[in-house]
Amino acid sequence: MTITERDMLRLYGDAVMAGNAALFVGAGLSQAAGHPGWPQLLEVPRSRAAIPKAVEDLPLAAQYFVQETPGGREALESHILTTLSGVEVGTTEGHRLLARLPVDDIWTTNYDCLIEESIPDATVVANEADLSDRQMAGHRRVMKMHGSLSRELQPGWLSSPVITRRDYEEYEAHHPRMWSLLRATFLTKSFLFLGFSFTDPNVEVLLRLSRALRSIGTPEHFTVLRRPPDPENARLHDLRVRDLEDSGIGVCEVLDFDELTPMISRLVRRTRARRLFLSGSDSGQGDFLELCRILGYELAHEPVSLVSLAGTAALEISFAFGGSLIAEERYDPDRVRFYFRPRPHEPTPQLGERIGTAVYTALPKEQLRSAVLAESRALLVVGGGGTTREEVSTAIEQGMPVVPLARSGGTALDVWTNTTPETLGIADSGSRDWTLLNHHNVHIATAAAVRLASRAMYLGDR
């Protein structure tokens, strides 16, 4: 049985946050950037060597070309080099998002250099010798398992490609360090396999590992695969998915690969620190300050940190939140952060209570708002006016969930009234709590807001 995206993000995200995760990137991300896939890469060699279409095993087709063509190996490598070097490509949003994931080891079977271009400070491991050189050790590594193009201006191979059936069969003998490290990583960390399809011959690597090591006991591993629309291919897909699941790899299905980049974006958000951005100001309702305090007390029971630009609503909520933690001897000043922008012609703002951490930045208003939101998991809106509306718009642009506490009035009520849960990124959180956001009882409304925020931040499924 396949797993939902939410479960995959929750389980794999936990592994990332614990430092027990690795990535394995397949050809899908390179194709999204404009590189040809395996069938296109081998189209000319197949035609040149008159290899029948009945040969669907692409590494075997490459093996036949090498056998049947004078200078076959050199010709094949030259063709691949020329083809890949002749395509003008650049890193995609998917590559840039992967670079933001706090994962140290990124494995790939791709020959191109798009991953290392998106992580310029990463160490590239492309040869057996690289693994024996201690000077190559780095905090982040890109493991080029099946060969790599050179990043020099003159096109060339940094390490020869694994392409033929014989290359696959003899990989362990010719790359003992790389294979041993892959096995060790598979046994000790959760892998997320991205950009693979069942037409990719490198799926064989995934299955070989999972079948061989299943009996030993491994961490949970995951992959994202596209479900074919036609019934005949869907049946074959189901059989292959079952094979993966029986081998210990959870499969999350998508209907189209266009869903992959937004999914990676949500994974990046899921692996941030548990920060909830507070936005809002006094809407003029008589019980507004009391609502803020009740909300702060409710949030103190959640494993979150609060960040804000020190608006009036955020201050009241944060002080109640911090006061509750102090009373229960759970206080940590880093769990409440107030960010301030430069105000050269105004006095330095003073906090009304000695709670939390004040961060004085050199960023102008718009940049500061965007930067703090980019390090948060969700936005909670309480009351508010025009500035709050701007913060909501920025959050939506960044794909961040927004929870508008409609009972607090102001912008929160306006957003709740005129925007859908789908637009705000909380459509899967249930209609009941969405309705309760505007309940006349302040305790019921704030409790619903906390539940929605908790779910949006992947803290629970209440």
CSV table of N, CA and C in Angstrom, one decimal, residues 58-212:
chain,number,residue,atom,x,y,z
A,58,LEU,N,18.1,-1.0,-21.5
A,58,LEU,CA,19.0,0.0,-22.1
A,58,LEU,C,20.5,-0.3,-21.8
A,59,PRO,N,20.9,-0.7,-20.6
A,59,PRO,CA,22.3,-1.0,-20.5
A,59,PRO,C,22.8,-2.2,-21.4
A,60,LEU,N,21.9,-3.1,-21.7
A,60,LEU,CA,22.2,-4.2,-22.6
A,60,LEU,C,22.3,-3.7,-24.0
A,61,ALA,N,21.5,-2.7,-24.4
A,61,ALA,CA,21.6,-2.1,-25.7
A,61,ALA,C,23.0,-1.4,-25.8
A,62,ALA,N,23.4,-0.7,-24.7
A,62,ALA,CA,24.7,0.0,-24.7
A,62,ALA,C,25.8,-1.1,-24.8
A,63,GLN,N,25.6,-2.2,-24.2
A,63,GLN,CA,26.6,-3.3,-24.3
A,63,GLN,C,26.7,-3.8,-25.7
A,64,TYR,N,25.6,-4.0,-26.4
A,64,TYR,CA,25.6,-4.5,-27.7
A,64,TYR,C,26.3,-3.5,-28.7
A,65,PHE,N,26.1,-2.2,-28.4
A,65,PHE,CA,26.8,-1.1,-29.2
A,65,PHE,C,28.3,-1.2,-29.1
A,66,VAL,N,28.8,-1.4,-27.8
A,66,VAL,CA,30.2,-1.5,-27.6
A,66,VAL,C,30.8,-2.7,-28.3
A,67,GLN,N,30.0,-3.8,-28.3
A,67,GLN,CA,30.5,-5.1,-28.9
A,67,GLN,C,30.5,-5.0,-30.4
A,68,GLU,N,29.6,-4.3,-31.0
A,68,GLU,CA,29.4,-4.3,-32.4
A,68,GLU,C,30.0,-3.2,-33.2
A,69,THR,N,30.5,-2.2,-32.5
A,69,THR,CA,31.1,-1.0,-33.1
A,69,THR,C,32.6,-0.9,-32.9
A,70,PRO,N,33.4,-0.7,-33.9
A,70,PRO,CA,34.8,-0.5,-33.7
A,70,PRO,C,35.1,0.7,-32.8
A,71,GLY,N,36.0,0.5,-31.8
A,71,GLY,CA,36.2,1.6,-30.9
A,71,GLY,C,34.9,1.9,-30.1
A,72,GLY,N,34.1,0.9,-29.8
A,72,GLY,CA,32.8,1.0,-29.3
A,72,GLY,C,32.7,1.8,-28.0
A,73,ARG,N,33.6,1.4,-27.0
A,73,ARG,CA,33.5,2.1,-25.7
A,73,ARG,C,33.8,3.6,-25.8
A,74,GLU,N,34.9,3.9,-26.5
A,74,GLU,CA,35.3,5.3,-26.7
A,74,GLU,C,34.2,6.1,-27.5
A,75,ALA,N,33.7,5.4,-28.5
A,75,ALA,CA,32.6,6.1,-29.3
A,75,ALA,C,31.4,6.4,-28.5
A,76,LEU,N,31.0,5.4,-27.6
A,76,LEU,CA,29.9,5.6,-26.8
A,76,LEU,C,30.1,6.7,-25.8
A,77,GLU,N,31.2,6.7,-25.1
A,77,GLU,CA,31.5,7.8,-24.1
A,77,GLU,C,31.6,9.1,-24.8
A,78,SER,N,32.2,9.2,-26.0
A,78,SER,CA,32.3,10.4,-26.8
A,78,SER,C,30.9,10.9,-27.2
A,79,HIS,N,30.0,10.0,-27.6
A,79,HIS,CA,28.7,10.4,-27.9
A,79,HIS,C,27.9,11.0,-26.8
A,80,ILE,N,28.0,10.3,-25.6
A,80,ILE,CA,27.3,10.8,-24.4
A,80,ILE,C,27.9,12.2,-24.0
A,81,LEU,N,29.2,12.3,-24.0
A,81,LEU,CA,29.8,13.6,-23.7
A,81,LEU,C,29.4,14.7,-24.6
A,82,THR,N,29.4,14.5,-25.9
A,82,THR,CA,29.0,15.5,-26.9
A,82,THR,C,27.5,15.9,-26.7
A,83,THR,N,26.7,14.8,-26.5
A,83,THR,CA,25.3,15.1,-26.3
A,83,THR,C,25.0,15.9,-25.1
A,84,LEU,N,25.5,15.5,-24.0
A,84,LEU,CA,25.2,16.3,-22.7
A,84,LEU,C,25.9,17.7,-22.7
A,85,SER,N,27.1,17.8,-23.3
A,85,SER,CA,27.8,19.1,-23.3
A,85,SER,C,27.2,20.0,-24.3
A,86,GLY,N,26.4,19.5,-25.3
A,86,GLY,CA,25.8,20.3,-26.3
A,86,GLY,C,24.5,20.9,-25.9
A,87,VAL,N,24.0,20.6,-24.7
A,87,VAL,CA,22.7,21.1,-24.3
A,87,VAL,C,22.9,22.2,-23.3
A,88,GLU,N,22.3,23.4,-23.5
A,88,GLU,CA,22.4,24.5,-22.6
A,88,GLU,C,21.4,24.3,-21.5
A,89,VAL,N,21.9,24.0,-20.3
A,89,VAL,CA,21.0,23.8,-19.2
A,89,VAL,C,21.5,24.5,-18.0
A,90,GLY,N,20.6,24.7,-17.0
A,90,GLY,CA,21.0,25.3,-15.7
A,90,GLY,C,20.2,24.6,-14.6
A,91,THR,N,20.6,24.9,-13.4
A,91,THR,CA,19.9,24.3,-12.3
A,91,THR,C,18.5,24.7,-12.2
A,92,THR,N,17.6,23.8,-11.8
A,92,THR,CA,16.2,24.1,-11.7
A,92,THR,C,15.8,24.5,-10.3
A,93,GLU,N,14.6,24.9,-10.1
A,93,GLU,CA,14.1,25.2,-8.7
A,93,GLU,C,14.2,23.9,-7.9
A,94,GLY,N,14.0,22.8,-8.5
A,94,GLY,CA,14.1,21.5,-7.7
A,94,GLY,C,15.5,21.3,-7.2
A,95,HIS,N,16.6,21.6,-8.0
A,95,HIS,CA,17.9,21.5,-7.6
A,95,HIS,C,18.2,22.5,-6.4
A,96,ARG,N,17.7,23.7,-6.6
A,96,ARG,CA,18.0,24.7,-5.6
A,96,ARG,C,17.3,24.4,-4.3
A,97,LEU,N,16.2,23.8,-4.3
A,97,LEU,CA,15.5,23.4,-3.1
A,97,LEU,C,16.2,22.2,-2.4
A,98,LEU,N,16.7,21.3,-3.2
A,98,LEU,CA,17.5,20.2,-2.6
A,98,LEU,C,18.7,20.7,-1.9
A,99,ALA,N,19.3,21.7,-2.5
A,99,ALA,CA,20.5,22.3,-1.8
A,99,ALA,C,20.2,22.9,-0.5
A,100,ARG,N,18.9,23.2,-0.2
A,100,ARG,CA,18.5,23.8,1.1
A,100,ARG,C,18.2,22.8,2.1
A,101,LEU,N,18.1,21.5,1.7
A,101,LEU,CA,17.8,20.4,2.7
A,101,LEU,C,19.0,20.2,3.5
A,102,PRO,N,18.8,20.0,4.8
A,102,PRO,CA,20.0,19.8,5.7
A,102,PRO,C,20.4,18.3,5.7
A,103,VAL,N,20.8,17.8,4.5
A,103,VAL,CA,21.2,16.4,4.3
A,103,VAL,C,22.7,16.5,3.8
A,104,ASP,N,23.5,15.7,4.5
A,104,ASP,CA,25.0,15.8,4.2
A,104,ASP,C,25.4,15.0,2.9
A,105,ASP,N,24.8,13.8,2.7
A,105,ASP,CA,25.2,13.0,1.6
A,105,ASP,C,24.1,12.9,0.5
A,106,ILE,N,24.4,13.4,-0.7
A,106,ILE,CA,23.5,13.3,-1.8
A,106,ILE,C,24.1,12.4,-2.9
A,107,TRP,N,23.5,11.3,-3.1
A,107,TRP,CA,24.0,10.3,-4.1
A,107,TRP,C,23.3,10.6,-5.4
A,108,THR,N,23.9,10.3,-6.5
A,108,THR,CA,23.3,10.4,-7.8
A,108,THR,C,24.0,9.5,-8.8
A,109,THR,N,23.2,9.0,-9.7
A,109,THR,CA,23.7,8.3,-10.9
A,109,THR,C,23.8,9.1,-12.1
A,110,ASN,N,23.5,10.4,-12.0
A,110,ASN,CA,23.5,11.4,-13.1
A,110,ASN,C,25.0,11.7,-13.4
A,111,TYR,N,25.2,11.9,-14.7
A,111,TYR,CA,26.6,12.3,-15.2
A,111,TYR,C,26.8,13.8,-15.1
A,112,ASP,N,25.7,14.6,-15.2
A,112,ASP,CA,25.9,16.0,-15.3
A,112,ASP,C,26.3,16.6,-13.9
A,113,CYS,N,26.6,17.9,-13.9
A,113,CYS,CA,27.1,18.6,-12.7
A,113,CYS,C,26.1,19.5,-12.1
A,114,LEU,N,24.8,19.3,-12.3
A,114,LEU,CA,23.8,20.3,-11.8
A,114,LEU,C,23.7,20.3,-10.3
A,115,ILE,N,23.8,19.1,-9.7
A,115,ILE,CA,23.7,19.1,-8.2
A,115,ILE,C,24.8,19.8,-7.6
A,116,GLU,N,26.0,19.5,-8.0
A,116,GLU,CA,27.2,20.2,-7.4
A,116,GLU,C,27.2,21.7,-7.7
A,117,GLU,N,26.6,22.1,-8.9
A,117,GLU,CA,26.5,23.5,-9.2
A,117,GLU,C,25.5,24.2,-8.2
A,118,SER,N,24.5,23.5,-7.8
A,118,SER,CA,23.5,24.1,-6.8
A,118,SER,C,24.1,24.1,-5.4
A,119,ILE,N,25.1,23.3,-5.1
A,119,ILE,CA,25.7,23.3,-3.8
A,119,ILE,C,27.2,23.5,-4.0
A,120,PRO,N,27.7,24.7,-4.3
A,120,PRO,CA,29.1,24.9,-4.7
A,120,PRO,C,30.1,24.6,-3.6
A,121,ASP,N,29.7,24.6,-2.3
A,121,ASP,CA,30.6,24.3,-1.3
A,121,ASP,C,30.7,22.8,-0.9
A,122,ALA,N,30.0,21.9,-1.7
A,122,ALA,CA,30.0,20.5,-1.4
A,122,ALA,C,31.2,19.8,-2.0
A,123,THR,N,31.7,18.8,-1.4
A,123,THR,CA,32.8,17.9,-1.9
A,123,THR,C,32.2,16.9,-2.9
A,124,VAL,N,32.8,16.9,-4.0
A,124,VAL,CA,32.4,15.9,-5.1
A,124,VAL,C,33.2,14.7,-5.0
A,125,VAL,N,32.5,13.5,-4.8
A,125,VAL,CA,33.2,12.2,-4.8
A,125,VAL,C,32.9,11.5,-6.0
A,126,ALA,N,33.8,11.4,-7.0
A,126,ALA,CA,33.5,10.8,-8.3
A,126,ALA,C,34.4,9.6,-8.6
A,127,ASN,N,35.4,9.3,-7.8
A,127,ASN,CA,36.3,8.2,-8.0
A,127,ASN,C,36.5,7.4,-6.7
A,128,GLU,N,37.0,6.2,-6.9
A,128,GLU,CA,37.4,5.4,-5.7
A,128,GLU,C,38.5,6.1,-4.9
A,129,ALA,N,39.4,6.7,-5.6
A,129,ALA,CA,40.5,7.4,-4.9
A,129,ALA,C,40.0,8.6,-4.0
A,130,ASP,N,38.9,9.2,-4.4
A,130,ASP,CA,38.3,10.3,-3.6
A,130,ASP,C,38.0,9.8,-2.2
A,131,LEU,N,37.5,8.6,-2.1
A,131,LEU,CA,37.1,8.1,-0.8
A,131,LEU,C,38.3,7.7,0.1
A,132,SER,N,39.4,7.5,-0.5
A,132,SER,CA,40.6,7.2,0.3
A,132,SER,C,41.4,8.4,0.6
A,133,ASP,N,41.0,9.6,0.1
A,133,ASP,CA,41.7,10.8,0.3
A,133,ASP,C,41.0,11.6,1.4
A,134,ARG,N,41.7,11.7,2.6
A,134,ARG,CA,41.0,12.3,3.7
A,134,ARG,C,40.8,13.8,3.5
A,135,GLN,N,41.6,14.4,2.6
A,135,GLN,CA,41.4,15.8,2.3
A,135,GLN,C,40.2,16.1,1.5
A,136,MET,N,39.6,15.0,1.0
A,136,MET,CA,38.3,15.1,0.3
A,136,MET,C,37.1,15.2,1.2
A,137,ALA,N,37.3,14.9,2.5
A,137,ALA,CA,36.2,14.8,3.4
A,137,ALA,C,35.6,16.2,3.6
A,138,GLY,N,34.3,16.3,3.6
A,138,GLY,CA,33.7,17.6,3.8
A,138,GLY,C,32.3,17.4,4.5
A,139,HIS,N,31.8,18.5,4.9
A,139,HIS,CA,30.5,18.5,5.6
A,139,HIS,C,29.4,17.9,4.7
A,140,ARG,N,29.3,18.4,3.4
A,140,ARG,CA,28.4,17.9,2.5
A,140,ARG,C,29.1,17.3,1.3
A,141,ARG,N,28.5,16.2,0.8
A,141,ARG,CA,29.2,15.4,-0.3
A,141,ARG,C,28.2,15.1,-1.3
A,142,VAL,N,28.6,15.2,-2.6
A,142,VAL,CA,27.8,14.7,-3.7
A,142,VAL,C,28.5,13.5,-4.2
A,143,MET,N,27.9,12.4,-4.1
A,143,MET,CA,28.5,11.1,-4.5
A,143,MET,C,28.1,10.7,-5.9
A,144,LYS,N,29.0,10.9,-6.8
A,144,LYS,CA,28.7,10.6,-8.3
A,144,LYS,C,29.0,9.1,-8.5
A,145,MET,N,28.0,8.3,-8.3
A,145,MET,CA,28.1,6.9,-8.2
A,145,MET,C,28.4,6.3,-9.6
A,146,HIS,N,27.9,6.8,-10.7
A,146,HIS,CA,28.0,6.2,-12.0
A,146,HIS,C,28.8,7.0,-13.0
A,147,GLY,N,29.7,7.9,-12.5
A,147,GLY,CA,30.5,8.7,-13.4
A,147,GLY,C,30.1,10.1,-13.4
A,148,SER,N,31.0,11.0,-13.9
A,148,SER,CA,30.7,12.4,-13.8
A,148,SER,C,31.4,13.1,-15.0
A,149,LEU,N,30.7,14.1,-15.5
A,149,LEU,CA,31.4,15.0,-16.4
A,149,LEU,C,32.3,16.0,-15.6
A,150,SER,N,33.2,16.6,-16.3
A,150,SER,CA,34.1,17.5,-15.6
A,150,SER,C,33.4,18.9,-15.6
A,151,ARG,N,33.7,19.7,-14.6
A,151,ARG,CA,33.1,21.0,-14.5
A,151,ARG,C,34.1,22.0,-15.2
A,152,GLU,N,35.2,21.6,-15.8
A,152,GLU,CA,36.1,22.5,-16.5
A,152,GLU,C,35.4,23.0,-17.8
A,153,LEU,N,35.9,24.1,-18.3
A,153,LEU,CA,35.4,24.7,-19.5
A,153,LEU,C,35.4,23.7,-20.7
A,154,GLN,N,36.5,23.0,-20.8
A,154,GLN,CA,36.7,22.0,-21.8
A,154,GLN,C,35.9,20.7,-21.5
A,155,PRO,N,34.9,20.3,-22.3
A,155,PRO,CA,34.2,19.1,-21.9
A,155,PRO,C,35.0,17.9,-21.8
A,156,GLY,N,34.8,17.0,-20.8
A,156,GLY,CA,35.6,15.8,-20.6
A,156,GLY,C,34.9,15.0,-19.4
A,157,TRP,N,35.5,13.9,-19.2
A,157,TRP,CA,35.0,13.0,-18.1
A,157,TRP,C,35.8,13.1,-16.9
A,158,LEU,N,35.2,13.4,-15.8
A,158,LEU,CA,35.9,13.4,-14.5
A,158,LEU,C,36.1,12.0,-14.0
A,159,SER,N,35.1,11.2,-14.3
A,159,SER,CA,35.2,9.7,-14.1
A,159,SER,C,34.3,9.0,-15.1
A,160,SER,N,34.7,7.9,-15.6
A,160,SER,CA,34.1,7.2,-16.7
A,160,SER,C,32.6,6.8,-16.3
A,161,PRO,N,31.7,6.8,-17.3
A,161,PRO,CA,30.3,6.5,-17.0
A,161,PRO,C,30.1,5.0,-16.8
A,162,VAL,N,29.2,4.7,-15.9
A,162,VAL,CA,28.6,3.3,-15.9
A,162,VAL,C,27.4,3.3,-16.8
A,163,ILE,N,27.5,2.5,-17.9
A,163,ILE,CA,26.5,2.6,-18.9
A,163,ILE,C,26.1,1.3,-19.5
A,164,THR,N,27.0,0.4,-19.6
A,164,THR,CA,26.7,-0.9,-20.2
A,164,THR,C,26.3,-1.9,-19.2
A,165,ARG,N,25.7,-3.0,-19.7
A,165,ARG,CA,25.3,-4.1,-18.8
A,165,ARG,C,26.5,-4.7,-18.0
A,166,ARG,N,27.6,-4.8,-18.7
A,166,ARG,CA,28.8,-5.3,-18.0
A,166,ARG,C,29.2,-4.3,-16.9
A,167,ASP,N,29.1,-3.0,-17.1
A,167,ASP,CA,29.5,-2.0,-16.1
A,167,ASP,C,28.6,-2.3,-14.8
A,168,TYR,N,27.3,-2.5,-15.0
A,168,TYR,CA,26.5,-2.8,-13.9
A,168,TYR,C,26.8,-4.1,-13.2
A,169,GLU,N,27.1,-5.1,-13.9
A,169,GLU,CA,27.4,-6.4,-13.3
A,169,GLU,C,28.7,-6.4,-12.6
A,170,GLU,N,29.6,-5.6,-13.0
A,170,GLU,CA,31.0,-5.6,-12.4
A,170,GLU,C,31.2,-4.4,-11.5
A,171,TYR,N,30.1,-3.7,-11.2
A,171,TYR,CA,30.3,-2.5,-10.5
A,171,TYR,C,30.9,-2.7,-9.1
A,172,GLU,N,30.4,-3.7,-8.4
A,172,GLU,CA,30.9,-3.9,-7.0
A,172,GLU,C,32.4,-4.3,-7.0
A,173,ALA,N,32.8,-5.0,-8.0
A,173,ALA,CA,34.3,-5.4,-8.1
A,173,ALA,C,35.2,-4.2,-8.5
A,174,HIS,N,34.7,-3.3,-9.3
A,174,HIS,CA,35.5,-2.2,-9.8
A,174,HIS,C,35.4,-1.0,-8.9
A,175,HIS,N,34.3,-0.9,-8.1
A,175,HIS,CA,34.1,0.2,-7.2
A,175,HIS,C,33.8,-0.3,-5.8
A,176,PRO,N,34.7,-1.0,-5.2
A,176,PRO,CA,34.4,-1.6,-3.9
A,176,PRO,C,34.1,-0.6,-2.8
A,177,ARG,N,34.9,0.5,-2.8
A,177,ARG,CA,34.7,1.5,-1.7
A,177,ARG,C,33.3,2.2,-1.9
A,178,MET,N,33.0,2.6,-3.1
A,178,MET,CA,31.8,3.3,-3.3
A,178,MET,C,30.6,2.4,-3.0
A,179,TRP,N,30.6,1.2,-3.4
A,179,TRP,CA,29.5,0.2,-3.1
A,179,TRP,C,29.4,-0.1,-1.6
A,180,SER,N,30.5,-0.2,-1.0
A,180,SER,CA,30.5,-0.5,0.5
A,180,SER,C,29.9,0.7,1.2
A,181,LEU,N,30.3,1.9,0.8
A,181,LEU,CA,29.8,3.1,1.5
A,181,LEU,C,28.3,3.2,1.2
A,182,LEU,N,27.8,2.9,0.0
A,182,LEU,CA,26.4,3.0,-0.3
A,182,LEU,C,25.6,2.0,0.5
A,183,ARG,N,26.2,0.8,0.7
A,183,ARG,CA,25.5,-0.2,1.5
A,183,ARG,C,25.5,0.3,3.0
A,184,ALA,N,26.6,0.8,3.5
A,184,ALA,CA,26.6,1.3,4.9
A,184,ALA,C,25.6,2.4,5.1
A,185,THR,N,25.5,3.3,4.1
A,185,THR,CA,24.5,4.4,4.2
A,185,THR,C,23.1,3.9,4.2
A,186,PHE,N,22.8,2.9,3.3
A,186,PHE,CA,21.5,2.3,3.2
A,186,PHE,C,21.1,1.6,4.5
A,187,LEU,N,22.1,1.1,5.2
A,187,LEU,CA,21.8,0.4,6.5
A,187,LEU,C,21.6,1.3,7.6
A,188,THR,N,22.2,2.5,7.6
A,188,THR,CA,22.2,3.4,8.7
A,188,THR,C,21.4,4.7,8.6
A,189,LYS,N,21.0,5.0,7.3
A,189,LYS,CA,20.2,6.3,7.1
A,189,LYS,C,19.0,6.0,6.3
A,190,SER,N,18.0,6.9,6.4
A,190,SER,CA,16.8,6.8,5.5
A,190,SER,C,17.1,7.5,4.2
A,191,PHE,N,16.9,6.8,3.1
A,191,PHE,CA,17.1,7.4,1.8
A,191,PHE,C,15.7,7.9,1.3
A,192,LEU,N,15.8,9.0,0.5
A,192,LEU,CA,14.7,9.4,-0.3
A,192,LEU,C,15.2,9.4,-1.7
A,193,PHE,N,14.6,8.5,-2.5
A,193,PHE,CA,14.9,8.4,-3.9
A,193,PHE,C,14.0,9.3,-4.8
A,194,LEU,N,14.6,10.3,-5.5
A,194,LEU,CA,13.9,11.2,-6.2
A,194,LEU,C,14.3,11.2,-7.7
A,195,GLY,N,13.4,11.4,-8.6
A,195,GLY,CA,13.7,11.5,-10.0
A,195,GLY,C,13.9,10.2,-10.7
A,196,PHE,N,13.4,9.1,-10.1
A,196,PHE,CA,13.5,7.8,-10.8
A,196,PHE,C,12.1,7.4,-11.4
A,197,SER,N,12.2,6.6,-12.4
A,197,SER,CA,11.0,6.0,-12.9
A,197,SER,C,11.3,4.5,-13.2
A,198,PHE,N,10.3,3.7,-13.5
A,198,PHE,CA,10.6,2.3,-13.8
A,198,PHE,C,11.3,2.1,-15.1
A,199,THR,N,11.4,3.1,-16.0
A,199,THR,CA,12.1,2.9,-17.2
A,199,THR,C,13.6,3.3,-17.0
A,200,ASP,N,13.9,3.8,-15.8
A,200,ASP,CA,15.3,4.1,-15.5
A,200,ASP,C,16.0,2.8,-15.1
A,201,PRO,N,17.1,2.5,-15.8
A,201,PRO,CA,17.8,1.2,-15.4
A,201,PRO,C,18.4,1.3,-14.0
A,202,ASN,N,18.6,2.5,-13.5
A,202,ASN,CA,19.2,2.6,-12.2
A,202,ASN,C,18.3,2.2,-11.0
A,203,VAL,N,17.0,2.0,-11.4
A,203,VAL,CA,16.0,1.4,-10.4
A,203,VAL,C,16.6,0.1,-9.9
A,204,GLU,N,17.3,-0.6,-10.8
A,204,GLU,CA,17.9,-1.9,-10.4
A,204,GLU,C,18.8,-1.8,-9.2
A,205,VAL,N,19.5,-0.7,-9.1
A,205,VAL,CA,20.4,-0.4,-8.0
A,205,VAL,C,19.6,-0.4,-6.7
A,206,LEU,N,18.5,0.4,-6.8
A,206,LEU,CA,17.6,0.5,-5.6
A,206,LEU,C,17.1,-0.9,-5.2
A,207,LEU,N,16.6,-1.7,-6.1
A,207,LEU,CA,16.0,-3.0,-5.8
A,207,LEU,C,17.1,-3.9,-5.3
A,208,ARG,N,18.3,-3.9,-5.9
A,208,ARG,CA,19.3,-4.8,-5.5
A,208,ARG,C,19.7,-4.5,-4.0
A,209,LEU,N,19.9,-3.3,-3.7
A,209,LEU,CA,20.2,-2.9,-2.3
A,209,LEU,C,19.1,-3.4,-1.3
A,210,SER,N,17.9,-3.0,-1.7
A,210,SER,CA,16.8,-3.3,-0.7
A,210,SER,C,16.6,-4.8,-0.5
A,211,ARG,N,16.7,-5.5,-1.6
A,211,ARG,CA,16.5,-7.0,-1.5
A,211,ARG,C,17.6,-7.7,-0.7
A,212,ALA,N,18.8,-7.2,-1.0
A,212,ALA,CA,20.0,-7.8,-0.3
A,212,ALA,C,20.1,-7.5,1.2
